[in-house]
PDB file of C-alpha atoms in Angstrom:
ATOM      1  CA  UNK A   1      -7.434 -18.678  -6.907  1.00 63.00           C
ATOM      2  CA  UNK A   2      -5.799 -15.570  -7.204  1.00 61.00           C
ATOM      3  CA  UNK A   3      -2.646 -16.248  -8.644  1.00 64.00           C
ATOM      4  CA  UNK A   4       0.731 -18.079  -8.684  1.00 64.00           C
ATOM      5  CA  UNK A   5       3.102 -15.241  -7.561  1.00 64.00           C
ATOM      6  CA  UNK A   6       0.142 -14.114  -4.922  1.00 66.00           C
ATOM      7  CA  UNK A   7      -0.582 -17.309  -3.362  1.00 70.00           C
ATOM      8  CA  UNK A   8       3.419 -18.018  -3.338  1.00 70.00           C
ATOM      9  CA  UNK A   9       3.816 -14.477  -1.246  1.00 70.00           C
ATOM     10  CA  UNK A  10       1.213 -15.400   0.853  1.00 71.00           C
ATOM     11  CA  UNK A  11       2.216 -18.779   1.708  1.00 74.00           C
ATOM     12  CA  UNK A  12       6.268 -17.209   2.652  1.00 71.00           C
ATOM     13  CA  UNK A  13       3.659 -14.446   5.004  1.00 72.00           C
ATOM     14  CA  UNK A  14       2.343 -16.793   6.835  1.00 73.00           C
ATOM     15  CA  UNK A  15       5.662 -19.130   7.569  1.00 72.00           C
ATOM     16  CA  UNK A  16       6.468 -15.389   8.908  1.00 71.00           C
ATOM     17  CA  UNK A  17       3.498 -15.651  10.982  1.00 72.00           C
ATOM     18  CA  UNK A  18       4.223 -18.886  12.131  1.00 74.00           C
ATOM     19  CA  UNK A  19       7.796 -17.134  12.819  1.00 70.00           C
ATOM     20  CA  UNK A  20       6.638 -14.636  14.889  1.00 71.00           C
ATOM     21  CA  UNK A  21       3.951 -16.415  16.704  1.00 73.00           C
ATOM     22  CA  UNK A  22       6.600 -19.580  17.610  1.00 73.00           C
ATOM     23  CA  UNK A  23       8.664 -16.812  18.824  1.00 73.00           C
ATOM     24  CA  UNK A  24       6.386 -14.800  20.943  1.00 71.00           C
ATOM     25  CA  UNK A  25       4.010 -17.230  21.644  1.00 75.00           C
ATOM     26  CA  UNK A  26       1.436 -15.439  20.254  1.00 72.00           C
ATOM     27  CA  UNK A  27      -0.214 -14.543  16.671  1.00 73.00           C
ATOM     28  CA  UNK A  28       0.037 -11.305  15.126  1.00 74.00           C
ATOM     29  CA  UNK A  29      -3.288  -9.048  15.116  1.00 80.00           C
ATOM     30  CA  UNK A  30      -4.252  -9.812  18.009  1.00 82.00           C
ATOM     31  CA  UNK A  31      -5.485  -6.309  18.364  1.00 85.00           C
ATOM     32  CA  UNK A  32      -8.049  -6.541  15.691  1.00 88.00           C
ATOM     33  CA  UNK A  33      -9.197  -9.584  17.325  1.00 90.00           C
ATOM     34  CA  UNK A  34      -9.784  -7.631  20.734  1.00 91.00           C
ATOM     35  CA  UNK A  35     -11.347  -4.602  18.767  1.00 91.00           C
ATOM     36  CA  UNK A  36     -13.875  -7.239  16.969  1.00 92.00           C
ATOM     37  CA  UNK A  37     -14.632  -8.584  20.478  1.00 93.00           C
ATOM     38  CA  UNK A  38     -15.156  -4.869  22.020  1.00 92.00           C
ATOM     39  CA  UNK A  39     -17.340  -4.235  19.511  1.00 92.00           C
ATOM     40  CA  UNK A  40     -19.429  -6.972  19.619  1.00 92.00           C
ATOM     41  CA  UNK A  41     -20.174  -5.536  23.598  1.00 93.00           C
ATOM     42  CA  UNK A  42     -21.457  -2.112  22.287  1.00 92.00           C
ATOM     43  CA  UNK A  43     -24.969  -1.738  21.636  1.00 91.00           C
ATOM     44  CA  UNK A  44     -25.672  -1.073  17.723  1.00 87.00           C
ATOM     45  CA  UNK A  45     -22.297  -0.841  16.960  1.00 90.00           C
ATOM     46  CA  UNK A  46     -21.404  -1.851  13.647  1.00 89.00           C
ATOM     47  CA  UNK A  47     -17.861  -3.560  13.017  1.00 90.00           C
ATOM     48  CA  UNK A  48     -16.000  -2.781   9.241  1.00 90.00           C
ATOM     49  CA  UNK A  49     -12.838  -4.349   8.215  1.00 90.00           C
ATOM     50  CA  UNK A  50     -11.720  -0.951   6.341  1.00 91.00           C
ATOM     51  CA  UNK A  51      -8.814  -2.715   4.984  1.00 91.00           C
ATOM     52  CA  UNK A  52      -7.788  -3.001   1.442  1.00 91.00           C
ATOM     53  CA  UNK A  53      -8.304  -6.836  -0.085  1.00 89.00           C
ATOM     54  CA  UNK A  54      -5.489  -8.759   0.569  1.00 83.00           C
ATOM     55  CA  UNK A  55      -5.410  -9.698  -2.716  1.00 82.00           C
ATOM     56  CA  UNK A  56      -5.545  -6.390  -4.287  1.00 87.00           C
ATOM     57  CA  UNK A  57      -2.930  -5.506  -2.149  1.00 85.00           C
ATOM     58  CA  UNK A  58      -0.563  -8.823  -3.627  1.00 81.00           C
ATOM     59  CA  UNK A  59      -1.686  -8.262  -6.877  1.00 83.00           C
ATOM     60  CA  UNK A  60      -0.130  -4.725  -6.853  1.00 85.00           C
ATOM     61  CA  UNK A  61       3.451  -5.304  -4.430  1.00 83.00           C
ATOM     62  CA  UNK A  62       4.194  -8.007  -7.107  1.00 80.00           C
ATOM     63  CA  UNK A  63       3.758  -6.005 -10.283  1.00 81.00           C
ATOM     64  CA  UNK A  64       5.110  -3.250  -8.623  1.00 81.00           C
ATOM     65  CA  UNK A  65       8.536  -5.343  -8.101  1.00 77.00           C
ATOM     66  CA  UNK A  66      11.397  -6.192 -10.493  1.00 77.00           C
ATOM     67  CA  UNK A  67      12.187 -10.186 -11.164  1.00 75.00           C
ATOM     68  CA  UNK A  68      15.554 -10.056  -9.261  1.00 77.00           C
ATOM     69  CA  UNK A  69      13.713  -7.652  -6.533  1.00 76.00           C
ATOM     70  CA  UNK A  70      10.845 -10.475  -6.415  1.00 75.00           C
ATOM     71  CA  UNK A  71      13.824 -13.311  -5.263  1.00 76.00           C
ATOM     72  CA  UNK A  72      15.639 -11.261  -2.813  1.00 77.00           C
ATOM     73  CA  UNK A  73      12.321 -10.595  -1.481  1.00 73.00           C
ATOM     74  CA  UNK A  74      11.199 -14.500  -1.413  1.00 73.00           C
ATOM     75  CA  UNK A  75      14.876 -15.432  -0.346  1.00 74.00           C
ATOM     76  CA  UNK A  76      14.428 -12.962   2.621  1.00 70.00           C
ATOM     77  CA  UNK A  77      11.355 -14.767   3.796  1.00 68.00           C
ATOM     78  CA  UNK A  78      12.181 -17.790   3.302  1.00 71.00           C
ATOM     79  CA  UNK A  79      14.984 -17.686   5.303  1.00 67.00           C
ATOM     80  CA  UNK A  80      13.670 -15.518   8.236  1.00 64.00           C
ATOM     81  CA  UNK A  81      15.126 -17.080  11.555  1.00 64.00           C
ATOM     82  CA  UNK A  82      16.005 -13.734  13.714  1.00 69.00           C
ATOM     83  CA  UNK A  83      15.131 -14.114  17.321  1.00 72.00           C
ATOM     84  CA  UNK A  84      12.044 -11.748  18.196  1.00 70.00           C
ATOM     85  CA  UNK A  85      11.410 -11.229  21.833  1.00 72.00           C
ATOM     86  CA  UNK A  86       8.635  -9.033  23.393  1.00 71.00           C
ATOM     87  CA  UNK A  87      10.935  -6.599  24.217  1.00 76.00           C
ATOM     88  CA  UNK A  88      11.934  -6.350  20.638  1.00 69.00           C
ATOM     89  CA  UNK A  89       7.857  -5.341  20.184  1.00 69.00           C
ATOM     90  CA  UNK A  90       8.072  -3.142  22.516  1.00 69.00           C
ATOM     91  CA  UNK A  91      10.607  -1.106  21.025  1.00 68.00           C
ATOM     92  CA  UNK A  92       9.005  -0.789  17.769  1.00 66.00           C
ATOM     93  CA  UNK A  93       6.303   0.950  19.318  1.00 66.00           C
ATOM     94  CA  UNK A  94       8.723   3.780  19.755  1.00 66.00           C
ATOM     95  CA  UNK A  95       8.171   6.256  16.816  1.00 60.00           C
ATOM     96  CA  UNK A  96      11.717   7.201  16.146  1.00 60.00           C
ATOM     97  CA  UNK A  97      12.732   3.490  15.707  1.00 56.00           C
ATOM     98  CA  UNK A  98       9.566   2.739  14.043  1.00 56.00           C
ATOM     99  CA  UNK A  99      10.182   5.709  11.232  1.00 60.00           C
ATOM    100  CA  UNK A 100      13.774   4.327  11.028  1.00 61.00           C
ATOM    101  CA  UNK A 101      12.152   0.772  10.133  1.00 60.00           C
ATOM    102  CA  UNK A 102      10.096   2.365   7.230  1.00 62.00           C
ATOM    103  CA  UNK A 103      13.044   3.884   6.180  1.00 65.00           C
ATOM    104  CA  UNK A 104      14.744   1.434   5.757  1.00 64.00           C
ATOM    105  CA  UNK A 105      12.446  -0.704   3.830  1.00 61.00           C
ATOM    106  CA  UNK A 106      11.780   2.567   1.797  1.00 64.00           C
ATOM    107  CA  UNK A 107      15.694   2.656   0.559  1.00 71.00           C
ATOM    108  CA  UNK A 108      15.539  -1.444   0.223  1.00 72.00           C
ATOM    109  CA  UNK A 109      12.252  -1.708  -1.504  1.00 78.00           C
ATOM    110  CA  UNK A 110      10.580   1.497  -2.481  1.00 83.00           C
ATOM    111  CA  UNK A 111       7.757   0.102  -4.585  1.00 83.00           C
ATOM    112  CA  UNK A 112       6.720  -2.235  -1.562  1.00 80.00           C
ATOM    113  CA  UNK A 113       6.458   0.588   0.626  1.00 83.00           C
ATOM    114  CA  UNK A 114       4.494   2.668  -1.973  1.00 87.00           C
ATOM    115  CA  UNK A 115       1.834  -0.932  -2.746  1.00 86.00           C
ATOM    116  CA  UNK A 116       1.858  -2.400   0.985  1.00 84.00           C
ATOM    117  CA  UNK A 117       2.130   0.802   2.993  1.00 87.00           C
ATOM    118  CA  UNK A 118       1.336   4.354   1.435  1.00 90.00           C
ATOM    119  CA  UNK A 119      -1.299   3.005  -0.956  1.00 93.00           C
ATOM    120  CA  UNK A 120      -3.123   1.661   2.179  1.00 93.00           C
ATOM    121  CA  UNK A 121      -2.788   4.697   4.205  1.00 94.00           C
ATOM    122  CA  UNK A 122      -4.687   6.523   1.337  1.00 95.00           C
ATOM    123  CA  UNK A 123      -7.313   3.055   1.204  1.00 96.00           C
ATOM    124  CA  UNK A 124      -7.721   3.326   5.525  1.00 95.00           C
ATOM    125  CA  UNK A 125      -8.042   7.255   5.328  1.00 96.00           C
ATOM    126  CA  UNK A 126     -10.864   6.984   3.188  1.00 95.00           C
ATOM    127  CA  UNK A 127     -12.521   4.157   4.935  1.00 95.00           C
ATOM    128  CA  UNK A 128     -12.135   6.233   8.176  1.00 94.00           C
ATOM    129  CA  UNK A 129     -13.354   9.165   6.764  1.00 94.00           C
ATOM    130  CA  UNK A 130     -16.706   7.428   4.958  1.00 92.00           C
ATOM    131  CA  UNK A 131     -17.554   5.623   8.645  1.00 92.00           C
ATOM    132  CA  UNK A 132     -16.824   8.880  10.182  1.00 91.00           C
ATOM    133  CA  UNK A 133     -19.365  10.999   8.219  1.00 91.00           C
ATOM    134  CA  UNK A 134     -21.922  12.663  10.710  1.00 90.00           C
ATOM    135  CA  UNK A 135     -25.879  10.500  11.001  1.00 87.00           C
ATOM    136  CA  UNK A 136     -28.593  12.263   9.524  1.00 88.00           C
ATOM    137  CA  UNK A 137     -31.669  11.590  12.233  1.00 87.00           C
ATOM    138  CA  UNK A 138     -34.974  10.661  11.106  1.00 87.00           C
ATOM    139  CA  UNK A 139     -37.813  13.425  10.169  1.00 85.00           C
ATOM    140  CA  UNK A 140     -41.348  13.196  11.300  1.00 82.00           C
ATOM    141  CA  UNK A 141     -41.936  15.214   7.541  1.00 84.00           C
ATOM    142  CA  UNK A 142     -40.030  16.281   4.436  1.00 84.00           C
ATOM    143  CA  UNK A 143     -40.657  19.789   5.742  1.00 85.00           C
ATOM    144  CA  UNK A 144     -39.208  19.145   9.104  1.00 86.00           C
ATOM    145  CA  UNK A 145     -35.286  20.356   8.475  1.00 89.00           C
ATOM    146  CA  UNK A 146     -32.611  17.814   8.190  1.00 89.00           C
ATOM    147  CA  UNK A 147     -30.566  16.778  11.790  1.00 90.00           C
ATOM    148  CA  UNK A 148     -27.458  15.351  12.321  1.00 91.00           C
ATOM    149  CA  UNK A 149     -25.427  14.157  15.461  1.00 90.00           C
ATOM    150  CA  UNK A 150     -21.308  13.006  14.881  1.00 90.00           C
ATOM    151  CA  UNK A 151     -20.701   9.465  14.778  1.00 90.00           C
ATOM    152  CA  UNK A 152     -18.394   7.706  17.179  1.00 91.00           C
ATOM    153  CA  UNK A 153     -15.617   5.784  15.367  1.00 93.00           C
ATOM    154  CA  UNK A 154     -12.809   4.267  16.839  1.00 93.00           C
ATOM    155  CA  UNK A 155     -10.017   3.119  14.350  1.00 93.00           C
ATOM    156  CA  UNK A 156      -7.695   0.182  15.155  1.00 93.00           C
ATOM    157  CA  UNK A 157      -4.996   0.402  12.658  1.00 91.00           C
ATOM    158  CA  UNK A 158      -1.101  -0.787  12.854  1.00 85.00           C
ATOM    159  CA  UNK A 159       1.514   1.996  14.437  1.00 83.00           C
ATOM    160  CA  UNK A 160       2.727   2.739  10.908  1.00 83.00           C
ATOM    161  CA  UNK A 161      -0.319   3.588   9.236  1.00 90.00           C
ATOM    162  CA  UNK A 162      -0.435   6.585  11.783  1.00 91.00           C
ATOM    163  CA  UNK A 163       1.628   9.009   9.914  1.00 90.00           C
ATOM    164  CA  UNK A 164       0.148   8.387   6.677  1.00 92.00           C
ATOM    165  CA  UNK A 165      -3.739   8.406   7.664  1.00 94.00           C
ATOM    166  CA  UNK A 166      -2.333  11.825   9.867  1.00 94.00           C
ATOM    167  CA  UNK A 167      -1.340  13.300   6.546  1.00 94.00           C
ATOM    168  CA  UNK A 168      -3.671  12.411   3.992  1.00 95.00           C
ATOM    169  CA  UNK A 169      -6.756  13.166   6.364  1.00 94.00           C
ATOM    170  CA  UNK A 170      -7.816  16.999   5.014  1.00 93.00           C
ATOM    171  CA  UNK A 171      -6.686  15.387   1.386  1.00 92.00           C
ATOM    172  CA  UNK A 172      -9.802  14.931  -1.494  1.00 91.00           C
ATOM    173  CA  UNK A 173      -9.048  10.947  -1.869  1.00 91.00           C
ATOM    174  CA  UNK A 174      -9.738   8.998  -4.848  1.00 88.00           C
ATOM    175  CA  UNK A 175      -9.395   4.877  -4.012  1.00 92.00           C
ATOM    176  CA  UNK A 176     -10.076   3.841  -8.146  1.00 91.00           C
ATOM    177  CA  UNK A 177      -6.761   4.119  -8.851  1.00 89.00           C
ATOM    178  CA  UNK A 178      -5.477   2.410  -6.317  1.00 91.00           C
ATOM    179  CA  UNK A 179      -7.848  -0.512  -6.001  1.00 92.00           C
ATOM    180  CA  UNK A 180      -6.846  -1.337 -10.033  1.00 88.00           C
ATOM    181  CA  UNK A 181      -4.996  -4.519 -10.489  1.00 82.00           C
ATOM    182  CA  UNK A 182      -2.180  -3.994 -13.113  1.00 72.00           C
ATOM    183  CA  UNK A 183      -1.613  -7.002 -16.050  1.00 73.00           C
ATOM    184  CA  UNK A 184       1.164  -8.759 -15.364  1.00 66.00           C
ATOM    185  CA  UNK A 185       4.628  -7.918 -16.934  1.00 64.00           C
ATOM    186  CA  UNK A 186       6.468 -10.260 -19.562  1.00 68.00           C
ATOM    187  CA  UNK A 187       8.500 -11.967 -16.511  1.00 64.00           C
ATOM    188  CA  UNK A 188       5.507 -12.549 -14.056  1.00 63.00           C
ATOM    189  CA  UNK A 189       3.947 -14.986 -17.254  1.00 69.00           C
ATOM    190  CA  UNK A 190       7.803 -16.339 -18.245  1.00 75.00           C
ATOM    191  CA  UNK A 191       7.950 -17.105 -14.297  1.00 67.00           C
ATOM    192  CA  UNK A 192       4.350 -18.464 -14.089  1.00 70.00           C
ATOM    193  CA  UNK A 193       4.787 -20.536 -17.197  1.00 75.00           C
ATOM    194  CA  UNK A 194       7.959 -22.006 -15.769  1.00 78.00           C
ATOM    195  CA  UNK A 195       6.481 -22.880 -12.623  1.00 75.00           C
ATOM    196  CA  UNK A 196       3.547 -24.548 -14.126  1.00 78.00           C
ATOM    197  CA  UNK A 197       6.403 -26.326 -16.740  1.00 83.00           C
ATOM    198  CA  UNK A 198       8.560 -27.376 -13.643  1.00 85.00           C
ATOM    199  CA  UNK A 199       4.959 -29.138 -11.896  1.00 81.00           C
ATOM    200  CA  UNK A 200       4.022 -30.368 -14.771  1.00 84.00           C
ATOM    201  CA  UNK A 201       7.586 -32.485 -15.686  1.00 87.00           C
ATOM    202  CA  UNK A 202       7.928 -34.047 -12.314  1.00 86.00           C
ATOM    203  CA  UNK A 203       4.538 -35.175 -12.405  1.00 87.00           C
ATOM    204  CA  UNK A 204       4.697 -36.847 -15.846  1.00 87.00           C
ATOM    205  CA  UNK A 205       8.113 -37.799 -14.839  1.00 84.00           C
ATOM    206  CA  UNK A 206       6.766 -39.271 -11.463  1.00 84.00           C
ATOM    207  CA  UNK A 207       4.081 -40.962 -13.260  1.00 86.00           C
ATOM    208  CA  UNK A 208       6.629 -42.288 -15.902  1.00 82.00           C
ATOM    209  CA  UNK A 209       8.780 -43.682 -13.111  1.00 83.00           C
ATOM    210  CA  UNK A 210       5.681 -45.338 -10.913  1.00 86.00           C
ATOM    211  CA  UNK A 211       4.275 -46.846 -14.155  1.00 82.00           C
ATOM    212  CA  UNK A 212       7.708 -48.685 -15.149  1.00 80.00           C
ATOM    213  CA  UNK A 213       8.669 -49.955 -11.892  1.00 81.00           C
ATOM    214  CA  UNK A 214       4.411 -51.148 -11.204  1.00 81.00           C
ATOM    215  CA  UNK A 215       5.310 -53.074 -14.997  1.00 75.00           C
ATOM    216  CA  UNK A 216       8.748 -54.261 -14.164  1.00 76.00           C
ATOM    217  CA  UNK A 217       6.963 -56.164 -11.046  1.00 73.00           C
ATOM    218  CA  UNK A 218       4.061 -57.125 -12.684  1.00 75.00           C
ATOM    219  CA  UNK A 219       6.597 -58.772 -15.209  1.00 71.00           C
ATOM    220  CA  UNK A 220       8.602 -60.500 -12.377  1.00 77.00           C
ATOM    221  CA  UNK A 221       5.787 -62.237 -10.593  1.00 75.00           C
ATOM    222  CA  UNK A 222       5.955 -65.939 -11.761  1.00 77.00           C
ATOM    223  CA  UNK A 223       2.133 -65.852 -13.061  1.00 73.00           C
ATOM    224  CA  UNK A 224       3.240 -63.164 -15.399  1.00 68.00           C
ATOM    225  CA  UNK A 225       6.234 -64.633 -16.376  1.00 70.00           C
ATOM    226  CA  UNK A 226       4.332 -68.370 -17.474  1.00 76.00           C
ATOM    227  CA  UNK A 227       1.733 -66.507 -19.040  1.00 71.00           C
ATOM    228  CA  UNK A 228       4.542 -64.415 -21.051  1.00 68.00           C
ATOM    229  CA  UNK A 229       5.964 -67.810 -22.017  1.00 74.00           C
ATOM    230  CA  UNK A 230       3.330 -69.529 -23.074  1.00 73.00           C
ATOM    231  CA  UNK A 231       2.534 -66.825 -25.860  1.00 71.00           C
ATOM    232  CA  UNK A 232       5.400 -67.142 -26.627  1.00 74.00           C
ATOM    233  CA  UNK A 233       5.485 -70.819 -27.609  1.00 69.00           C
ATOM    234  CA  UNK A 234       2.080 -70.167 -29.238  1.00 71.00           C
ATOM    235  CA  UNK A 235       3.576 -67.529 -31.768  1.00 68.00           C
ATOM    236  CA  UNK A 236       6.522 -69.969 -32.685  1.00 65.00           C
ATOM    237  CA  UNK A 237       4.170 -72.562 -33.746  1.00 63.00           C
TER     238      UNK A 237
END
């Protein structure tokens, strides 16, 4: 539905998933699970998955990488077999090691960390800031003056959105830009059209193969074979 090269990335994110949860014996986001749960306890609360779309998000890592940045990117995750223990999760709440992480992917793969990362710091700030806007309370009268009381917001977000929602929090934000989807380049429809080439061949292929071997013992049955000779000794005469 919303692409080849999108569904593709998020089929090698969830064998991660399955990766991580094997490993730990438990899922990832489990805290967003818990927070939905809270939520549900409070009286009038409302719930918002202030998120980007996942496949906004896809949409604009992939057009954001190169072809050969693309395979060492799918090679990566396809391939993912590190142990991760608990202790390992532990540790990545520090914040030193966690900034280290994101630099690192920064120097490996600066575009992903600009699509996946500091695109949706800007996309969570906002959402955080709209949900955190102060409740106007209702007037007996147009004449009565205009009252308003903070709202209460708590924010469940991953440890390295912090930073970024930190910084761009006194920042005028403008999401438009960000929640465009760009065309794709000249080697995202070469790759497409190959894939679609590639299914397309083994299936006429497998068809081609299944077809002569069903007529090549159709022809060897003995029914087949008498009938098949007995046209044949009509057409001589």
């Amino acid at each position: 539905q919303n692409g080849v090269m999108s569904g593709l990335m998020q089929m090698l994110l969830l064998k991660v998933s399955a990766h991580i949860t094997e490993q730990l014996g438990m899922a990832p986001g489990g805290e967003f699970r818990e927070a939905f749960k809270e939520a549900s306890k409070v009286p009038f609360c409302k719930f918002h998955l202030g998120d980007r779309p996942i496949p906004v998000t896809f949409k604009r890592a992939i057009a954001a990488l190169s072809f050969w940045q693309k395979v060492k990117l799918a090679w990566g995750l396809c391939f993912l077999s590190d142990p991760i223990s608990k202790d390992d999760v532990e540790k990545c709440k520090q914040k030193d090691l966690l900034e280290q992480m994101m630099a690192e992917m920064i120097g490996e793969f600066p575009d992903l960390h600009r699509t996946i990362v500091s695109e949706r710091d800007i996309y969570l700030t906002y959402m955080l800031k709209q949900a955190a806007k102060q409740i106007e309370l209702p007037r007996a009268s147009e004449t009565e003056p205009r009252k308003y009381i903070p709202a209460v917001v708590v924010g469940v977000v991953g440890m390295g959105h912090v930073p970024g929602i930190e910084k761009n929090w006194n920042s005028d934000l403008n999401i438009q830009e960000i929640m465009s989807v760009p065309p794709p380049s000249a080697s995202s429809k070469i790759f497409k059209f190959v894939i679609k080439a590639t299914v397309f061949g083994l299936m006429g292929y497998g068809c081609y193969r299944i077809g002569r071997r069903t007529v090549q013992f159709i022809l060897s049955m003995p029914a087949a074979q008498s009938y098949l000779q007995k046209l044949t000794e009509i057409r001589s005469r």
